[in-house]
Amino acid sequence: MKEKSQLLNIPIPFYDESLKGLIIRACMLNKIKFPLMYKFANLRSQNEPINVNDINETRLEKLGEILNIKADLLSSLTFHNAFKKCDIKIKNSIVYMGMFNGQTKICPKCLDECGYHRKLWDCKIYCVCPFHRCMLVENCQKCYRSIYTHRSNILKCECGFMYSEASVKTCEHEEVIEFSMMLHNKLFDQSRFIISKLYCLDHNLEFAQAIYLVMHFVKRISQILYKRNINFSYNSDFNNLHQIILKVICVFIDLPNSLHVLLDEIYQQPFKKKYPLHTSDLHFTVIRNLLMPEFKFILDPYQQYIDKVASKFDSM
């Protein structure tokens, strides 16, 4: 393939497709190895594909020439537009901790029906397909290899196993299904009704803010209640992550009561400090990371609870 030549077979992007997935489809259609595509498009660093989860039109002009697709359309297949207006702290946290760039996960039923990689599959807390109401799959069920965002074939593993043949587990928690659908609707600006159970998240926050808030609570709760460190830089225990996400989502269903129930549970955890919640690492971390005005709806009831606990100890 010559650097500036257009391909003979041009894939048509789907509105919710990932850029990485489109590149793989283009390579499959034209029998090109995907590392070459990244090389000719100047999307490599130290011989490795760069992270294209957040990349602007200018960086994609070369790829646009190769694919004969406008750079702004290619950029829309990343999360760049969703992060344009959000706080830089929120953006960096999500891009570097909340998005897959190596390993990923897929919905076998979506692959079977549509044949492309949905962009939201690369978001780590998006763990349920709202269209098929099933858990996403992160490993080949034949050789047990992880599924990678940069792979030679969208539909099958290197061992030959078709991902569409993977068995799936039905999600039994309506709240997590609704959360996934909410993220899909927010990211793609689709007309929607406000989901009643998740009104606080859906009404108050944009896509990036909702991801950041849930991601933040998942990390803190996993450390305190489950004594596990959910490191978003890597694939975590997926079933465990799903359970913690469910617990976090339920916090936003009946504010402030649901938040206070969670804080009661945290308060009962054994701490060595005299003031277990008032001076705990959780308290300072939450306050520090949620000071933006858009998080006032969750920070206010949190602060009220902290003040109540603090006054109780002060009166002793």
Coordinates of C-alpha atoms in Angstrom, one line a residue:
M1 CA 0.0 0.0 0.0
K2 CA 1.5 3.4 -1.0
E3 CA 1.3 6.0 1.7
K4 CA -1.0 8.4 -0.1
S5 CA -3.1 6.0 -2.1
Q6 CA -6.7 5.4 -1.3
L7 CA -7.9 2.0 -0.6
L8 CA -9.9 -0.1 -3.1
N9 CA -12.5 -1.0 -0.5
I10 CA -13.7 1.7 1.8
P11 CA -15.7 0.8 5.0
I12 CA -18.7 2.9 5.8
P13 CA -18.5 4.1 9.4
F14 CA -21.4 3.4 11.8
Y15 CA -22.5 6.2 14.1
D16 CA -21.5 4.4 17.3
E17 CA -18.4 2.6 15.9
S18 CA -14.9 3.1 17.4
L19 CA -12.1 4.5 15.3
K20 CA -9.9 1.5 16.2
G21 CA -12.7 -0.8 15.0
L22 CA -13.1 1.1 11.7
I23 CA -9.3 0.8 11.1
I24 CA -9.5 -3.0 11.6
R25 CA -12.4 -3.3 9.2
A26 CA -10.5 -1.3 6.6
C27 CA -7.5 -3.6 7.0
M28 CA -9.6 -6.7 6.7
L29 CA -11.4 -5.4 3.6
N30 CA -8.1 -4.6 1.9
K31 CA -6.0 -7.4 3.4
I32 CA -3.6 -5.1 5.1
K33 CA -1.9 -5.6 8.5
F34 CA -3.2 -3.1 10.9
P35 CA 0.3 -1.9 12.1
L36 CA 0.9 -0.7 8.5
M37 CA -2.3 1.4 8.6
Y38 CA -1.2 3.2 11.8
K39 CA 2.3 3.7 10.3
F40 CA 1.1 5.3 7.0
A41 CA -1.4 7.4 9.0
N42 CA 1.3 8.7 11.3
L43 CA -0.6 7.3 14.3
R44 CA 2.4 5.4 15.9
S45 CA 4.8 6.2 18.6
Q46 CA 7.8 4.0 19.3
N47 CA 6.5 1.5 16.8
E48 CA 3.2 1.1 18.7
P49 CA -0.3 2.5 17.8
I50 CA -1.0 5.6 19.7
N51 CA -4.0 6.0 22.0
V52 CA -6.8 7.3 19.7
N53 CA -9.6 7.4 22.3
D54 CA -9.2 11.2 22.3
I55 CA -7.7 12.6 19.1
N56 CA -8.6 15.7 17.0
E57 CA -9.3 16.2 13.3
T58 CA -5.8 17.5 12.5
R59 CA -4.1 14.3 13.7
L60 CA -6.5 12.3 11.5
E61 CA -6.0 14.1 8.2
K62 CA -3.5 11.5 6.9
L63 CA -5.8 8.6 7.8
G64 CA -8.7 10.5 6.2
E65 CA -6.8 10.7 2.9
I66 CA -6.1 6.9 3.0
L67 CA -9.6 6.0 3.9
N68 CA -11.2 8.7 1.8
I69 CA -13.3 9.7 4.9
K70 CA -13.4 13.2 6.3
A71 CA -11.2 13.8 9.3
D72 CA -14.0 15.3 11.4
L73 CA -16.1 12.1 10.8
L74 CA -13.2 10.0 11.9
S75 CA -12.7 12.1 15.0
S76 CA -16.4 11.6 15.9
L77 CA -15.6 7.9 16.2
T78 CA -13.4 8.7 19.2
F79 CA -14.4 10.3 22.5
H80 CA -12.8 13.6 21.5
N81 CA -16.1 15.5 21.0
A82 CA -17.5 14.2 24.3
F83 CA -14.5 15.6 26.1
K84 CA -14.2 19.0 24.4
K85 CA -16.1 21.0 27.0
C86 CA -15.4 19.1 30.2
D87 CA -12.9 20.0 32.9
I88 CA -9.3 18.9 32.0
K89 CA -9.1 16.9 35.3
I90 CA -12.2 14.9 34.3
K91 CA -10.9 14.4 30.8
N92 CA -7.5 13.2 31.8
S93 CA -8.9 10.8 34.5
I94 CA -11.2 9.2 32.0
V95 CA -8.8 9.0 29.0
Y96 CA -5.9 7.6 31.0
M97 CA -7.7 5.4 33.6
G98 CA -11.3 4.9 32.3
M99 CA -10.8 3.9 28.7
F100 CA -9.3 0.7 27.2
N101 CA -6.4 1.1 24.7
G102 CA -5.0 -2.4 24.9
Q103 CA -7.5 -4.9 26.2
T104 CA -11.2 -4.4 25.6
K105 CA -14.5 -6.2 25.8
I106 CA -17.3 -7.0 23.3
C107 CA -20.9 -8.1 23.0
P108 CA -21.0 -11.3 21.0
K109 CA -24.6 -10.7 20.0
C110 CA -23.9 -7.2 18.7
L111 CA -20.9 -8.6 16.7
D112 CA -23.1 -11.3 15.2
E113 CA -25.8 -8.8 14.2
C114 CA -23.7 -5.8 13.2
G115 CA -20.1 -6.9 12.6
Y116 CA -18.4 -3.8 14.0
H117 CA -16.8 -2.7 17.3
R118 CA -19.0 -0.3 19.3
K119 CA -17.2 2.7 20.7
L120 CA -18.6 2.4 24.2
W121 CA -17.1 -1.1 24.6
D122 CA -13.8 0.7 25.2
C123 CA -15.3 2.5 28.3
K124 CA -14.3 0.4 31.3
I125 CA -17.4 1.0 33.4
Y126 CA -19.7 0.2 30.5
C127 CA -20.0 -3.5 31.3
V128 CA -23.5 -4.4 30.1
C129 CA -25.0 -4.3 26.6
P130 CA -28.3 -2.5 27.0
F131 CA -29.6 -3.8 23.7
H132 CA -29.2 -7.5 24.5
R133 CA -29.2 -7.1 28.3
C134 CA -26.1 -9.2 28.7
M135 CA -22.7 -8.9 30.3
L136 CA -19.9 -7.9 27.9
V137 CA -17.2 -10.5 27.3
E138 CA -13.5 -9.8 27.8
N139 CA -11.8 -13.1 26.9
C140 CA -11.8 -15.6 24.1
Q141 CA -13.8 -18.6 25.5
K142 CA -11.6 -21.1 23.6
C143 CA -8.0 -20.0 24.3
Y144 CA -8.8 -17.5 27.1
R145 CA -6.7 -14.7 25.6
S146 CA -7.8 -11.2 26.3
I147 CA -9.7 -9.4 23.6
Y148 CA -7.6 -6.5 22.2
T149 CA -8.7 -3.2 20.7
H150 CA -5.8 -3.6 18.2
R151 CA -6.4 -7.0 16.6
S152 CA -6.3 -8.4 13.1
N153 CA -9.9 -9.4 12.9
I154 CA -13.0 -7.8 14.4
L155 CA -15.0 -11.0 14.5
K156 CA -12.6 -13.7 15.7
C157 CA -9.7 -14.5 17.9
E158 CA -6.2 -15.4 16.6
C159 CA -7.0 -19.0 17.6
G160 CA -9.9 -19.0 15.1
F161 CA -12.8 -18.8 17.7
M162 CA -15.7 -16.6 16.5
Y163 CA -16.5 -14.1 19.2
S164 CA -20.2 -14.3 18.1
E165 CA -20.3 -17.9 19.3
A166 CA -19.3 -16.9 22.9
S167 CA -21.9 -17.7 25.5
V168 CA -23.2 -14.6 27.4
K169 CA -24.5 -14.1 30.9
T170 CA -27.8 -12.2 31.2
C171 CA -27.6 -9.1 33.4
E172 CA -30.2 -9.4 36.2
H173 CA -29.8 -5.8 37.4
E174 CA -32.1 -3.4 35.7
E175 CA -30.2 -0.4 37.2
V176 CA -26.9 -1.4 35.4
I177 CA -28.8 -1.9 32.1
E178 CA -30.4 1.5 32.4
F179 CA -27.0 3.1 33.2
S180 CA -25.5 1.6 30.0
M181 CA -28.4 2.9 28.0
M182 CA -28.1 6.3 29.6
L183 CA -24.4 6.5 28.6
H184 CA -25.3 5.5 25.0
N185 CA -28.0 8.1 24.8
K186 CA -25.8 10.8 26.2
L187 CA -22.7 10.0 24.1
F188 CA -24.7 9.9 20.8
D189 CA -27.1 12.8 21.6
Q190 CA -30.1 10.6 20.9
S191 CA -33.6 11.8 21.8
R192 CA -34.6 10.2 25.0
F193 CA -36.8 10.3 28.0
I194 CA -35.2 10.9 31.4
I195 CA -34.8 7.5 33.0
S196 CA -36.6 7.8 36.3
K197 CA -34.4 5.6 38.4
L198 CA -31.2 7.4 37.3
Y199 CA -32.7 10.9 37.2
C200 CA -30.0 12.5 39.2
L201 CA -27.2 11.3 36.9
D202 CA -29.2 11.7 33.7
H203 CA -30.6 15.2 34.5
N204 CA -27.5 16.8 36.1
L205 CA -24.5 15.5 34.1
E206 CA -23.0 15.2 30.7
F207 CA -21.5 12.0 29.4
A208 CA -18.0 12.6 30.7
Q209 CA -19.1 13.9 34.0
A210 CA -21.3 10.8 34.6
I211 CA -18.4 8.5 33.7
Y212 CA -16.0 10.4 36.0
L213 CA -18.4 10.4 39.0
V214 CA -19.2 6.7 38.9
M215 CA -15.6 5.8 38.2
H216 CA -14.5 7.8 41.2
F217 CA -17.0 6.2 43.6
V218 CA -16.2 2.7 42.2
K219 CA -12.5 3.2 43.0
R220 CA -13.1 4.5 46.6
I221 CA -15.8 2.0 47.5
S222 CA -13.9 -1.0 46.3
Q223 CA -10.9 0.1 48.5
I224 CA -12.9 0.6 51.6
L225 CA -15.7 -2.0 51.5
Y226 CA -14.1 -4.8 49.5
K227 CA -10.4 -4.2 50.4
R228 CA -9.7 -4.4 46.7
N229 CA -7.9 -1.8 44.6
I230 CA -9.8 -1.4 41.3
N231 CA -7.0 -0.1 39.1
F232 CA -8.6 1.4 36.1
S233 CA -5.3 1.2 34.2
Y234 CA -5.8 -2.5 33.8
N235 CA -8.5 -5.0 33.3
S236 CA -9.9 -5.7 36.7
D237 CA -11.9 -8.7 37.9
F238 CA -14.9 -8.1 35.7
N239 CA -17.6 -9.7 37.9
N240 CA -16.3 -7.9 40.9
L241 CA -16.3 -4.6 39.0
H242 CA -19.9 -5.2 37.8
Q243 CA -21.0 -5.7 41.4
I244 CA -19.3 -2.5 42.6
I245 CA -20.8 -0.5 39.7
L246 CA -24.2 -1.7 40.7
K247 CA -23.7 -0.6 44.3
V248 CA -22.5 2.8 43.1
I249 CA -25.4 3.3 40.7
C250 CA -27.9 2.5 43.4
V251 CA -26.4 5.5 45.4
F252 CA -27.9 7.9 42.8
I253 CA -31.4 6.3 42.7
D254 CA -32.8 7.8 46.0
L255 CA -30.7 10.7 47.0
P256 CA -29.9 11.6 49.8
N257 CA -31.2 8.5 51.5
S258 CA -29.3 6.0 49.3
L259 CA -26.0 7.9 49.8
H260 CA -26.5 8.0 53.6
V261 CA -27.1 4.3 53.7
L262 CA -23.8 3.7 51.9
L263 CA -22.0 6.1 54.2
D264 CA -23.5 4.3 57.2
E265 CA -22.0 1.1 55.8
I266 CA -18.6 2.7 55.3
Y267 CA -18.8 4.3 58.8
Q268 CA -19.2 0.8 60.3
Q269 CA -15.9 -0.3 58.8
P270 CA -13.1 -0.7 61.3
F271 CA -10.8 2.3 61.3
K272 CA -7.8 3.1 63.4
K273 CA -8.5 6.8 63.4
K274 CA -10.5 8.4 66.1
Y275 CA -12.8 10.2 63.6
P276 CA -13.4 7.3 61.1
L277 CA -15.3 9.2 58.4
H278 CA -14.7 12.8 59.2
T279 CA -10.9 12.5 58.7
S280 CA -10.7 9.4 56.5
D281 CA -9.0 9.3 53.2
L282 CA -12.4 8.8 51.6
H283 CA -13.7 12.1 52.9
F284 CA -10.8 14.2 51.6
T285 CA -10.7 12.4 48.3
V286 CA -14.4 12.9 47.6
I287 CA -14.3 16.6 48.6
R288 CA -11.1 17.2 46.5
N289 CA -12.3 15.5 43.4
L290 CA -16.0 16.6 43.4
L291 CA -15.6 20.4 44.0
M292 CA -16.9 21.2 40.5
P293 CA -20.3 22.9 40.4
E294 CA -21.9 20.1 38.4
F295 CA -21.4 17.7 41.3
K296 CA -23.1 19.9 43.9
F297 CA -26.1 17.5 43.9
I298 CA -24.1 14.7 45.3
L299 CA -21.5 16.7 47.3
D300 CA -24.1 18.6 49.4
P301 CA -25.8 15.5 50.9
Y302 CA -22.3 14.0 51.4
Q303 CA -21.1 17.0 53.3
Q304 CA -24.3 17.1 55.4
Y305 CA -23.6 13.5 56.5
I306 CA -20.0 14.3 57.3
D307 CA -20.9 17.3 59.4
K308 CA -23.5 15.3 61.3
V309 CA -20.9 12.6 62.1
A310 CA -18.3 15.2 63.0
S311 CA -20.6 17.0 65.4
K312 CA -21.5 13.7 67.1
F313 CA -17.8 13.1 67.9
D314 CA -17.2 16.7 68.9
S315 CA -20.0 16.5 71.5
M316 CA -18.5 13.4 73.1

